[in-house]
PDB file of C-alpha atoms and ligand atoms in Angstrom:
ATOM      1  CA  UNK A   1     -22.694   1.923   5.553  1.00 74.00           C
ATOM      2  CA  UNK A   2     -21.449   2.479   1.998  1.00 92.00           C
ATOM      3  CA  UNK A   3     -18.325   0.537   1.136  1.00 97.00           C
ATOM      4  CA  UNK A   4     -15.290   2.709   0.392  1.00 98.00           C
ATOM      5  CA  UNK A   5     -14.018   0.220  -2.151  1.00 98.00           C
ATOM      6  CA  UNK A   6     -15.828  -2.596  -3.931  1.00 98.00           C
ATOM      7  CA  UNK A   7     -13.970  -5.042  -6.154  1.00 98.00           C
ATOM      8  CA  UNK A   8     -16.304  -6.971  -8.402  1.00 98.00           C
ATOM      9  CA  UNK A   9     -14.573  -9.739 -10.351  1.00 98.00           C
ATOM     10  CA  UNK A  10     -11.464  -7.632 -10.770  1.00 98.00           C
ATOM     11  CA  UNK A  11      -8.896  -9.197 -13.078  1.00 98.00           C
ATOM     12  CA  UNK A  12      -5.614  -8.259 -14.706  1.00 98.00           C
ATOM     13  CA  UNK A  13      -4.654  -9.582 -18.106  1.00 97.00           C
ATOM     14  CA  UNK A  14      -1.423  -9.472 -20.061  1.00 95.00           C
ATOM     15  CA  UNK A  15      -2.356  -8.465 -23.605  1.00 91.00           C
ATOM     16  CA  UNK A  16       0.189  -8.455 -26.445  1.00 86.00           C
ATOM     17  CA  UNK A  17       0.205  -5.426 -28.764  1.00 82.00           C
ATOM     18  CA  UNK A  18      -1.513  -7.246 -31.651  1.00 83.00           C
ATOM     19  CA  UNK A  19      -4.062  -8.751 -29.263  1.00 78.00           C
ATOM     20  CA  UNK A  20      -3.104 -12.264 -30.347  1.00 82.00           C
ATOM     21  CA  UNK A  21      -1.570 -13.421 -27.061  1.00 82.00           C
ATOM     22  CA  UNK A  22      -2.986 -12.926 -23.617  1.00 89.00           C
ATOM     23  CA  UNK A  23      -2.759 -14.466 -20.172  1.00 94.00           C
ATOM     24  CA  UNK A  24      -4.707 -13.921 -16.973  1.00 96.00           C
ATOM     25  CA  UNK A  25      -2.409 -12.769 -14.171  1.00 97.00           C
ATOM     26  CA  UNK A  26      -5.202 -11.934 -11.707  1.00 98.00           C
ATOM     27  CA  UNK A  27      -8.652 -13.495 -11.925  1.00 97.00           C
ATOM     28  CA  UNK A  28     -11.916 -12.509 -10.382  1.00 96.00           C
ATOM     29  CA  UNK A  29     -11.012 -10.845  -7.079  1.00 98.00           C
ATOM     30  CA  UNK A  30     -14.124  -9.626  -5.229  1.00 98.00           C
ATOM     31  CA  UNK A  31     -14.560  -7.939  -1.849  1.00 98.00           C
ATOM     32  CA  UNK A  32     -16.079  -4.854  -0.259  1.00 98.00           C
ATOM     33  CA  UNK A  33     -14.034  -2.712   2.088  1.00 98.00           C
ATOM     34  CA  UNK A  34     -15.869  -0.591   4.670  1.00 97.00           C
ATOM     35  CA  UNK A  35     -14.495   2.772   5.822  1.00 96.00           C
ATOM     36  CA  UNK A  36     -11.924   2.260   8.592  1.00 95.00           C
ATOM     37  CA  UNK A  37     -11.458  -1.414   7.794  1.00 97.00           C
ATOM     38  CA  UNK A  38      -7.946  -2.866   7.486  1.00 97.00           C
ATOM     39  CA  UNK A  39      -7.584  -5.610   4.905  1.00 98.00           C
ATOM     40  CA  UNK A  40      -4.481  -7.732   4.359  1.00 98.00           C
ATOM     41  CA  UNK A  41      -3.612  -9.293   1.019  1.00 98.00           C
ATOM     42  CA  UNK A  42      -1.343 -12.284   1.447  1.00 97.00           C
ATOM     43  CA  UNK A  43       0.213 -14.740  -0.980  1.00 96.00           C
ATOM     44  CA  UNK A  44       3.578 -15.999  -2.128  1.00 94.00           C
ATOM     45  CA  UNK A  45       5.720 -14.076  -4.605  1.00 95.00           C
ATOM     46  CA  UNK A  46       4.021 -13.851  -8.010  1.00 97.00           C
ATOM     47  CA  UNK A  47       0.507 -14.525  -6.655  1.00 97.00           C
ATOM     48  CA  UNK A  48      -0.857 -11.233  -8.030  1.00 98.00           C
ATOM     49  CA  UNK A  49      -0.794  -9.052  -4.895  1.00 98.00           C
ATOM     50  CA  UNK A  50       0.972  -6.082  -6.474  1.00 97.00           C
ATOM     51  CA  UNK A  51      -1.025  -6.251  -9.709  1.00 98.00           C
ATOM     52  CA  UNK A  52      -4.247  -6.199  -7.662  1.00 98.00           C
ATOM     53  CA  UNK A  53      -2.950  -3.167  -5.741  1.00 98.00           C
ATOM     54  CA  UNK A  54      -1.882  -1.383  -8.933  1.00 97.00           C
ATOM     55  CA  UNK A  55      -5.268  -2.100 -10.543  1.00 98.00           C
ATOM     56  CA  UNK A  56      -7.039  -0.473  -7.567  1.00 98.00           C
ATOM     57  CA  UNK A  57      -4.754   2.552  -7.964  1.00 97.00           C
ATOM     58  CA  UNK A  58      -5.425   2.727 -11.709  1.00 96.00           C
ATOM     59  CA  UNK A  59      -1.689   2.416 -12.302  1.00 95.00           C
ATOM     60  CA  UNK A  60      -1.556  -0.504 -14.732  1.00 96.00           C
ATOM     61  CA  UNK A  61       0.007   0.268 -18.081  1.00 91.00           C
ATOM     62  CA  UNK A  62       0.171  -1.556 -21.383  1.00 90.00           C
ATOM     63  CA  UNK A  63       0.553  -4.556 -21.846  1.00 93.00           C
ATOM     64  CA  UNK A  64      -1.390  -5.027 -18.609  1.00 96.00           C
ATOM     65  CA  UNK A  65      -5.135  -4.412 -18.720  1.00 95.00           C
ATOM     66  CA  UNK A  66      -7.667  -4.549 -15.861  1.00 97.00           C
ATOM     67  CA  UNK A  67     -11.205  -5.859 -16.257  1.00 97.00           C
ATOM     68  CA  UNK A  68     -14.174  -6.221 -13.930  1.00 98.00           C
ATOM     69  CA  UNK A  69     -14.863  -3.355 -11.539  1.00 98.00           C
ATOM     70  CA  UNK A  70     -13.011  -1.489  -8.786  1.00 98.00           C
ATOM     71  CA  UNK A  71     -15.510   1.012  -7.409  1.00 98.00           C
ATOM     72  CA  UNK A  72     -14.223   3.767  -5.158  1.00 98.00           C
ATOM     73  CA  UNK A  73     -16.612   5.964  -3.194  1.00 97.00           C
ATOM     74  CA  UNK A  74     -15.372   9.545  -3.511  1.00 95.00           C
ATOM     75  CA  UNK A  75     -16.771  12.882  -2.265  1.00 91.00           C
ATOM     76  CA  UNK A  76     -18.000  13.494  -5.824  1.00 90.00           C
ATOM     77  CA  UNK A  77     -19.630  10.102  -6.338  1.00 94.00           C
ATOM     78  CA  UNK A  78     -18.594   6.610  -7.308  1.00 96.00           C
ATOM     79  CA  UNK A  79     -15.603   6.064  -9.603  1.00 97.00           C
ATOM     80  CA  UNK A  80     -14.843   2.793 -11.360  1.00 98.00           C
ATOM     81  CA  UNK A  81     -11.058   2.855 -11.469  1.00 98.00           C
ATOM     82  CA  UNK A  82     -11.041   0.232 -14.236  1.00 97.00           C
ATOM     83  CA  UNK A  83     -12.829   2.464 -16.730  1.00 97.00           C
ATOM     84  CA  UNK A  84     -12.197   5.973 -15.358  1.00 97.00           C
ATOM     85  CA  UNK A  85     -10.467   8.597 -17.507  1.00 95.00           C
ATOM     86  CA  UNK A  86      -6.941   9.724 -16.660  1.00 93.00           C
ATOM     87  CA  UNK A  87      -8.358  13.059 -15.531  1.00 94.00           C
ATOM     88  CA  UNK A  88     -10.797  11.393 -13.139  1.00 94.00           C
ATOM     89  CA  UNK A  89      -8.009   9.159 -11.789  1.00 94.00           C
ATOM     90  CA  UNK A  90      -5.781  12.184 -11.183  1.00 91.00           C
ATOM     91  CA  UNK A  91      -8.572  13.636  -9.060  1.00 90.00           C
ATOM     92  CA  UNK A  92      -8.860  10.445  -7.015  1.00 93.00           C
ATOM     93  CA  UNK A  93      -5.218   9.537  -6.456  1.00 91.00           C
ATOM     94  CA  UNK A  94      -3.683  11.198  -3.446  1.00 88.00           C
ATOM     95  CA  UNK A  95      -6.844  12.467  -1.808  1.00 90.00           C
ATOM     96  CA  UNK A  96      -9.025   9.339  -1.961  1.00 95.00           C
ATOM     97  CA  UNK A  97      -6.490   6.558  -2.436  1.00 97.00           C
ATOM     98  CA  UNK A  98      -2.751   6.698  -1.981  1.00 96.00           C
ATOM     99  CA  UNK A  99       0.068   4.179  -1.788  1.00 96.00           C
ATOM    100  CA  UNK A 100       3.355   3.221  -0.206  1.00 96.00           C
ATOM    101  CA  UNK A 101       5.417   0.726  -2.206  1.00 96.00           C
ATOM    102  CA  UNK A 102       8.140  -1.771  -1.342  1.00 94.00           C
ATOM    103  CA  UNK A 103      10.763   0.457  -2.909  1.00 92.00           C
ATOM    104  CA  UNK A 104      10.470   4.041  -1.617  1.00 90.00           C
ATOM    105  CA  UNK A 105      12.213   5.323  -4.755  1.00 88.00           C
ATOM    106  CA  UNK A 106       9.094   4.269  -6.701  1.00 87.00           C
ATOM    107  CA  UNK A 107       7.223   7.283  -5.340  1.00 89.00           C
ATOM    108  CA  UNK A 108      10.091   9.716  -4.725  1.00 95.00           C
ATOM    109  CA  UNK A 109      11.831  12.016  -7.199  1.00 95.00           C
ATOM    110  CA  UNK A 110      15.645  11.754  -7.029  1.00 94.00           C
ATOM    111  CA  UNK A 111      16.119  15.227  -8.543  1.00 96.00           C
ATOM    112  CA  UNK A 112      13.877  17.235  -6.229  1.00 97.00           C
ATOM    113  CA  UNK A 113      14.555  18.257  -2.636  1.00 98.00           C
ATOM    114  CA  UNK A 114      12.341  16.337  -0.199  1.00 98.00           C
ATOM    115  CA  UNK A 115      10.678  19.490   1.132  1.00 98.00           C
ATOM    116  CA  UNK A 116       9.607  20.500  -2.351  1.00 97.00           C
ATOM    117  CA  UNK A 117       8.171  17.043  -3.084  1.00 97.00           C
ATOM    118  CA  UNK A 118       6.047  17.239   0.055  1.00 97.00           C
ATOM    119  CA  UNK A 119       5.012  20.833  -0.622  1.00 97.00           C
ATOM    120  CA  UNK A 120       3.215  19.912  -3.829  1.00 94.00           C
ATOM    121  CA  UNK A 121       0.416  17.708  -2.392  1.00 93.00           C
ATOM    122  CA  UNK A 122       0.151  19.920   0.703  1.00 94.00           C
ATOM    123  CA  UNK A 123      -0.440  23.033  -1.420  1.00 95.00           C
ATOM    124  CA  UNK A 124      -2.548  21.258  -4.034  1.00 90.00           C
ATOM    125  CA  UNK A 125      -4.920  19.384  -1.708  1.00 87.00           C
ATOM    126  CA  UNK A 126      -4.932  21.600   1.359  1.00 88.00           C
ATOM    127  CA  UNK A 127      -4.468  24.987  -0.294  1.00 92.00           C
ATOM    128  CA  UNK A 128      -1.504  25.919   1.902  1.00 94.00           C
ATOM    129  CA  UNK A 129       0.917  28.690   0.864  1.00 96.00           C
ATOM    130  CA  UNK A 130       3.991  30.536   2.210  1.00 96.00           C
ATOM    131  CA  UNK A 131       4.825  30.095   5.897  1.00 97.00           C
ATOM    132  CA  UNK A 132       1.840  27.819   6.539  1.00 97.00           C
ATOM    133  CA  UNK A 133       3.064  25.533   3.758  1.00 97.00           C
ATOM    134  CA  UNK A 134       6.651  25.531   5.077  1.00 97.00           C
ATOM    135  CA  UNK A 135       5.366  24.649   8.549  1.00 97.00           C
ATOM    136  CA  UNK A 136       3.138  21.878   7.158  1.00 97.00           C
ATOM    137  CA  UNK A 137       6.131  20.346   5.328  1.00 98.00           C
ATOM    138  CA  UNK A 138       8.161  20.246   8.564  1.00 97.00           C
ATOM    139  CA  UNK A 139       5.142  18.944  10.527  1.00 96.00           C
ATOM    140  CA  UNK A 140       4.669  16.143   7.982  1.00 96.00           C
ATOM    141  CA  UNK A 141       8.308  15.101   8.490  1.00 97.00           C
ATOM    142  CA  UNK A 142       8.046  15.268  12.285  1.00 95.00           C
ATOM    143  CA  UNK A 143       4.841  13.246  12.093  1.00 92.00           C
ATOM    144  CA  UNK A 144       6.703  10.321  10.512  1.00 93.00           C
ATOM    145  CA  UNK A 145       9.254  10.632  13.317  1.00 91.00           C
ATOM    146  CA  UNK A 146      12.112  12.075  11.322  1.00 94.00           C
ATOM    147  CA  UNK A 147      14.418  14.075  13.525  1.00 92.00           C
ATOM    148  CA  UNK A 148      15.960  17.271  12.177  1.00 95.00           C
ATOM    149  CA  UNK A 149      13.129  17.924   9.698  1.00 97.00           C
ATOM    150  CA  UNK A 150      14.800  21.116   8.372  1.00 97.00           C
ATOM    151  CA  UNK A 151      17.798  19.104   7.213  1.00 98.00           C
ATOM    152  CA  UNK A 152      15.631  16.349   5.693  1.00 98.00           C
ATOM    153  CA  UNK A 153      13.501  18.926   3.847  1.00 98.00           C
ATOM    154  CA  UNK A 154      16.650  20.386   2.258  1.00 98.00           C
ATOM    155  CA  UNK A 155      18.029  16.938   1.344  1.00 98.00           C
ATOM    156  CA  UNK A 156      17.788  14.909  -1.803  1.00 98.00           C
ATOM    157  CA  UNK A 157      16.660  11.306  -1.508  1.00 96.00           C
ATOM    158  CA  UNK A 158      20.192   9.877  -2.015  1.00 96.00           C
ATOM    159  CA  UNK A 159      21.370  11.795   1.064  1.00 97.00           C
ATOM    160  CA  UNK A 160      19.197   9.840   3.522  1.00 97.00           C
ATOM    161  CA  UNK A 161      18.972   6.186   4.632  1.00 94.00           C
ATOM    162  CA  UNK A 162      16.541   3.526   3.370  1.00 93.00           C
ATOM    163  CA  UNK A 163      14.426   3.685   6.531  1.00 93.00           C
ATOM    164  CA  UNK A 164      14.277   7.494   6.326  1.00 95.00           C
ATOM    165  CA  UNK A 165      13.281   7.273   2.652  1.00 95.00           C
ATOM    166  CA  UNK A 166      10.360   4.991   3.459  1.00 94.00           C
ATOM    167  CA  UNK A 167       9.269   7.426   6.190  1.00 95.00           C
ATOM    168  CA  UNK A 168       9.374  10.246   3.613  1.00 97.00           C
ATOM    169  CA  UNK A 169       7.387   8.072   1.169  1.00 96.00           C
ATOM    170  CA  UNK A 170       4.787   7.518   3.923  1.00 95.00           C
ATOM    171  CA  UNK A 171       4.643  11.277   4.625  1.00 96.00           C
ATOM    172  CA  UNK A 172       4.126  11.874   0.906  1.00 96.00           C
ATOM    173  CA  UNK A 173       1.349   9.269   0.715  1.00 95.00           C
ATOM    174  CA  UNK A 174      -0.396  10.847   3.719  1.00 94.00           C
ATOM    175  CA  UNK A 175       0.039  14.477   2.631  1.00 94.00           C
ATOM    176  CA  UNK A 176      -3.248  14.675   0.750  1.00 91.00           C
ATOM    177  CA  UNK A 177      -5.099  12.947   3.605  1.00 92.00           C
ATOM    178  CA  UNK A 178      -6.285   9.900   1.622  1.00 95.00           C
ATOM    179  CA  UNK A 179      -9.254   7.868   2.822  1.00 96.00           C
ATOM    180  CA  UNK A 180      -7.646   4.623   1.646  1.00 98.00           C
ATOM    181  CA  UNK A 181      -3.962   3.790   1.976  1.00 97.00           C
ATOM    182  CA  UNK A 182      -2.497   0.859   0.068  1.00 98.00           C
ATOM    183  CA  UNK A 183       0.810  -0.351   1.497  1.00 97.00           C
ATOM    184  CA  UNK A 184       2.487  -2.922  -0.771  1.00 97.00           C
ATOM    185  CA  UNK A 185       5.261  -4.751   1.147  1.00 96.00           C
ATOM    186  CA  UNK A 186       6.252  -1.419   2.766  1.00 95.00           C
ATOM    187  CA  UNK A 187       8.963  -2.933   4.965  1.00 93.00           C
ATOM    188  CA  UNK A 188      10.227  -5.819   2.808  1.00 92.00           C
ATOM    189  CA  UNK A 189      13.121  -3.851   1.258  1.00 90.00           C
ATOM    190  CA  UNK A 190      14.242  -2.300   4.556  1.00 90.00           C
ATOM    191  CA  UNK A 191      16.973  -3.429   6.950  1.00 88.00           C
ATOM    192  CA  UNK A 192      15.529  -5.746   9.596  1.00 88.00           C
ATOM    193  CA  UNK A 193      16.551  -3.242  12.272  1.00 88.00           C
ATOM    194  CA  UNK A 194      14.257  -0.512  10.902  1.00 90.00           C
ATOM    195  CA  UNK A 195      11.316  -2.684   9.729  1.00 91.00           C
ATOM    196  CA  UNK A 196       9.512  -2.739  13.071  1.00 91.00           C
ATOM    197  CA  UNK A 197       9.749   1.044  13.472  1.00 91.00           C
ATOM    198  CA  UNK A 198       8.268   1.743  10.030  1.00 91.00           C
ATOM    199  CA  UNK A 199       5.501  -0.815  10.596  1.00 93.00           C
ATOM    200  CA  UNK A 200       4.637   0.765  13.938  1.00 93.00           C
ATOM    201  CA  UNK A 201       4.542   4.189  12.316  1.00 92.00           C
ATOM    202  CA  UNK A 202       2.153   3.004   9.597  1.00 94.00           C
ATOM    203  CA  UNK A 203      -0.098   1.363  12.154  1.00 94.00           C
ATOM    204  CA  UNK A 204      -0.208   4.512  14.300  1.00 94.00           C
ATOM    205  CA  UNK A 205      -0.978   6.780  11.333  1.00 92.00           C
ATOM    206  CA  UNK A 206      -3.780   4.497  10.157  1.00 94.00           C
ATOM    207  CA  UNK A 207      -5.291   4.425  13.655  1.00 94.00           C
ATOM    208  CA  UNK A 208      -4.947   8.146  14.386  1.00 94.00           C
ATOM    209  CA  UNK A 209      -6.373   9.175  11.024  1.00 93.00           C
ATOM    210  CA  UNK A 210      -9.067   6.480  10.966  1.00 93.00           C
ATOM    211  CA  UNK A 211      -7.817   5.544   7.518  1.00 96.00           C
ATOM    212  CA  UNK A 212      -8.894   2.491   5.598  1.00 97.00           C
ATOM    213  CA  UNK A 213      -5.936   0.233   4.862  1.00 98.00           C
ATOM    214  CA  UNK A 214      -4.977  -2.435   2.364  1.00 98.00           C
ATOM    215  CA  UNK A 215      -1.770  -4.030   3.562  1.00 98.00           C
ATOM    216  CA  UNK A 216      -0.037  -6.300   1.055  1.00 98.00           C
ATOM    217  CA  UNK A 217       2.632  -8.740   2.211  1.00 96.00           C
ATOM    218  CA  UNK A 218       4.010 -12.249   1.794  1.00 93.00           C
ATOM    219  CA  UNK A 219       4.525 -12.338   5.577  1.00 92.00           C
ATOM    220  CA  UNK A 220       1.459 -13.727   7.393  1.00 93.00           C
ATOM    221  CA  UNK A 221       2.424 -12.738  10.974  1.00 91.00           C
ATOM    222  CA  UNK A 222       3.036  -9.131   9.852  1.00 92.00           C
ATOM    223  CA  UNK A 223      -0.321  -9.016   8.028  1.00 94.00           C
ATOM    224  CA  UNK A 224      -2.114 -10.609  10.979  1.00 93.00           C
ATOM    225  CA  UNK A 225      -0.735  -8.012  13.372  1.00 92.00           C
ATOM    226  CA  UNK A 226      -2.137  -5.042  11.471  1.00 94.00           C
ATOM    227  CA  UNK A 227      -5.397  -6.168   9.795  1.00 96.00           C
ATOM    228  CA  UNK A 228      -9.030  -7.092  10.576  1.00 96.00           C
ATOM    229  CA  UNK A 229      -9.542  -9.273   7.490  1.00 98.00           C
ATOM    230  CA  UNK A 230      -7.275 -11.151   5.145  1.00 98.00           C
ATOM    231  CA  UNK A 231      -7.556 -12.032   1.461  1.00 98.00           C
ATOM    232  CA  UNK A 232      -5.417 -14.969   0.333  1.00 98.00           C
ATOM    233  CA  UNK A 233      -4.197 -15.020  -3.283  1.00 98.00           C
ATOM    234  CA  UNK A 234      -2.519 -17.853  -5.110  1.00 98.00           C
ATOM    235  CA  UNK A 235      -1.628 -17.917  -8.794  1.00 97.00           C
ATOM    236  CA  UNK A 236      -3.756 -14.803  -9.319  1.00 98.00           C
ATOM    237  CA  UNK A 237      -6.833 -16.432  -7.783  1.00 98.00           C
ATOM    238  CA  UNK A 238      -8.746 -15.538  -4.649  1.00 98.00           C
ATOM    239  CA  UNK A 239      -8.369 -18.539  -2.342  1.00 98.00           C
ATOM    240  CA  UNK A 240      -9.964 -17.281   0.841  1.00 97.00           C
ATOM    241  CA  UNK A 241     -11.314 -14.117   2.460  1.00 98.00           C
ATOM    242  CA  UNK A 242     -11.872 -14.239   6.198  1.00 97.00           C
ATOM    243  CA  UNK A 243     -11.516 -12.141   9.307  1.00 96.00           C
ATOM    244  CA  UNK A 244      -7.975 -12.340  10.628  1.00 96.00           C
ATOM    245  CA  UNK A 245      -8.718 -14.369  13.758  1.00 95.00           C
ATOM    246  CA  UNK A 246     -10.746 -16.944  11.826  1.00 96.00           C
ATOM    247  CA  UNK A 247      -8.061 -17.184   9.180  1.00 96.00           C
ATOM    248  CA  UNK A 248      -5.392 -17.899  11.799  1.00 94.00           C
ATOM    249  CA  UNK A 249      -7.422 -20.278  13.950  1.00 94.00           C
ATOM    250  CA  UNK A 250      -9.724 -22.030  11.473  1.00 95.00           C
ATOM    251  CA  UNK A 251      -8.507 -21.504   7.905  1.00 96.00           C
ATOM    252  CA  UNK A 252     -10.965 -23.006   5.421  1.00 97.00           C
ATOM    253  CA  UNK A 253      -8.813 -23.550   2.330  1.00 97.00           C
ATOM    254  CA  UNK A 254      -6.109 -26.229   2.318  1.00 97.00           C
ATOM    255  CA  UNK A 255      -3.640 -23.670   0.955  1.00 97.00           C
ATOM    256  CA  UNK A 256      -4.341 -21.251   3.805  1.00 97.00           C
ATOM    257  CA  UNK A 257      -3.901 -24.110   6.296  1.00 96.00           C
ATOM    258  CA  UNK A 258      -0.429 -24.677   4.811  1.00 95.00           C
ATOM    259  CA  UNK A 259       0.422 -20.967   5.082  1.00 94.00           C
ATOM    260  CA  UNK A 260      -0.718 -20.803   8.707  1.00 94.00           C
ATOM    261  CA  UNK A 261       1.129 -24.002   9.639  1.00 92.00           C
ATOM    262  CA  UNK A 262       4.322 -22.724   7.970  1.00 90.00           C
ATOM    263  CA  UNK A 263       4.255 -19.440   9.894  1.00 87.00           C
ATOM    264  CA  UNK A 264       3.579 -21.375  13.156  1.00 82.00           C
ATOM    265  CA  UNK A 265       6.629 -23.554  12.528  1.00 76.00           C
ATOM    266  CA  UNK A 266       8.713 -20.429  11.954  1.00 69.00           C
ATOM    267  CA  UNK A 267       7.366 -18.946  15.205  1.00 69.00           C
ATOM    268  CA  UNK A 268       8.364 -22.074  17.091  1.00 66.00           C
ATOM    269  CA  UNK A 269      11.773 -22.136  15.420  1.00 62.00           C
ATOM    270  CA  UNK A 270      12.813 -18.513  15.905  1.00 60.00           C
ATOM    271  CA  UNK A 271      13.062 -18.460  19.725  1.00 56.00           C
ATOM    272  CA  UNK A 272      15.310 -21.535  19.482  1.00 55.00           C
ATOM    273  CA  UNK A 273      17.883 -19.876  17.234  1.00 50.00           C
ATOM    274  CA  UNK A 274      17.659 -16.574  19.122  1.00 46.00           C
ATOM    275  CA  UNK A 275      18.230 -18.459  22.372  1.00 45.00           C
ATOM    276  CA  UNK A 276      21.226 -20.265  20.875  1.00 44.00           C
ATOM    277  CA  UNK A 277      23.016 -17.100  19.712  1.00 40.00           C
TER     278      UNK A 277
HETATM  279  N1  LIG B   1       4.465  -6.096 -16.495  1.00 55.01           N
HETATM  280  C1  LIG B   1       4.241  -7.412 -16.458  1.00 55.01           C
HETATM  281  N2  LIG B   1       4.215  -8.136 -17.601  1.00 55.01           N
HETATM  282  C2  LIG B   1       3.978  -9.466 -17.580  1.00 55.01           C
HETATM  283  N3  LIG B   1       3.766 -10.170 -16.437  1.00 55.01           N
HETATM  284  C3  LIG B   1       3.804  -9.516 -15.279  1.00 55.01           C
HETATM  285  C4  LIG B   1       4.036  -8.107 -15.219  1.00 55.01           C
HETATM  286  N4  LIG B   1       3.998  -7.719 -13.918  1.00 55.01           N
HETATM  287  C5  LIG B   1       3.771  -8.846 -13.200  1.00 55.01           C
HETATM  288  N5  LIG B   1       3.644  -9.919 -14.019  1.00 55.01           N
HETATM  289  C6  LIG B   1       3.364 -11.307 -13.580  1.00 55.01           C
HETATM  290  O1  LIG B   1       2.120 -11.338 -12.907  1.00 55.01           O
HETATM  291  C7  LIG B   1       2.174 -12.223 -11.795  1.00 55.01           C
HETATM  292  C8  LIG B   1       1.751 -11.479 -10.533  1.00 55.01           C
HETATM  293  O2  LIG B   1       2.713 -10.469 -10.240  1.00 55.01           O
HETATM  294  P1  LIG B   1       2.663  -9.584  -8.924  1.00 55.01           P
HETATM  295  O3  LIG B   1       1.294  -9.049  -8.738  1.00 55.01           O
HETATM  296  O4  LIG B   1       3.773  -8.589  -9.033  1.00 55.01           O
HETATM  297  O5  LIG B   1       2.987 -10.650  -7.785  1.00 55.01           O
HETATM  298  P2  LIG B   1       3.222 -10.421  -6.210  1.00 55.01           P
HETATM  299  O6  LIG B   1       2.169 -11.240  -5.531  1.00 55.01           O
HETATM  300  O7  LIG B   1       4.591 -10.980  -5.946  1.00 55.01           O
HETATM  301  O8  LIG B   1       3.122  -8.963  -5.916  1.00 55.01           O
HETATM  302  C9  LIG B   1       3.592 -12.780 -11.753  1.00 55.01           C
HETATM  303  O9  LIG B   1       3.576 -14.034 -12.354  1.00 55.01           O
HETATM  304  C10 LIG B   1       4.386 -11.792 -12.564  1.00 55.01           C
HETATM  305  O10 LIG B   1       5.472 -12.415 -13.183  1.00 55.01           O
HETATM  306 MG1  LIG B   2       4.527  -7.649  -5.097  1.00 55.01          MG
END
């Protein structure tokens, strides 16, 4: 089977304008992701998770520069995101790879009604027009379990809640039917009460659509619940890559052992405080 995504010594460097100063923020990340596979990227804050995700999306901007290779298999051949032209990237984003970020406002336009924002990818990628397009917009909103889709479609982003916004951002990311979805801490900024619902929704969409997933989080139990394999980053370096069960039961790297032990302690601790309240 051909890998959908192959990272070959992918790195991200901070490069000052005159080229005099530089620092390596991500170094030499390598893995191959098969179609339908669900990979977690875990690491503490600042470990390079988001920069890795942005590099795969071709979304890094000066002074950040990617090096190495990030090869995406697309219907029109292989694209190296690191070196691809803007035009080639525009053709890949949305339909081949799409993303949901921690902050839904990162992908949503505050000045455009939600229905109109969804209509664009639906018409562009699926060629829908008129009534069929209107129906597809409402269907997309129903699909992410938003009730009263007509009202949501007419609303601006400031008129709905944080949980609803992230559902809209997910609908937008799915609109062009991407093969690979990158979710970067998609529930971290949400109220605890709505986190589980959004996570469940993501998991269901990935399963139903047979999508390939990269799920980025600092939260090991959340990552473990949704992925087949996990990549551990620390200080921009790849520490370990293992299937999820192995990582949880027999972590090889000392750092991963610490992460697993810490999340176990939390597990043991939580029932105690819940029981006490
Ligand atoms: N635009 C930027 N300019 C300089 N340094 C950055 C920039 N964005 C991120 N960094 C640094 O790169 C490192 C990795 O960041 P990031 O990938 O966002 O971490 P996280 O694992 O929390 O997602 C951090 O030390 C961060 O401070
Ligand atoms: Mg991040």
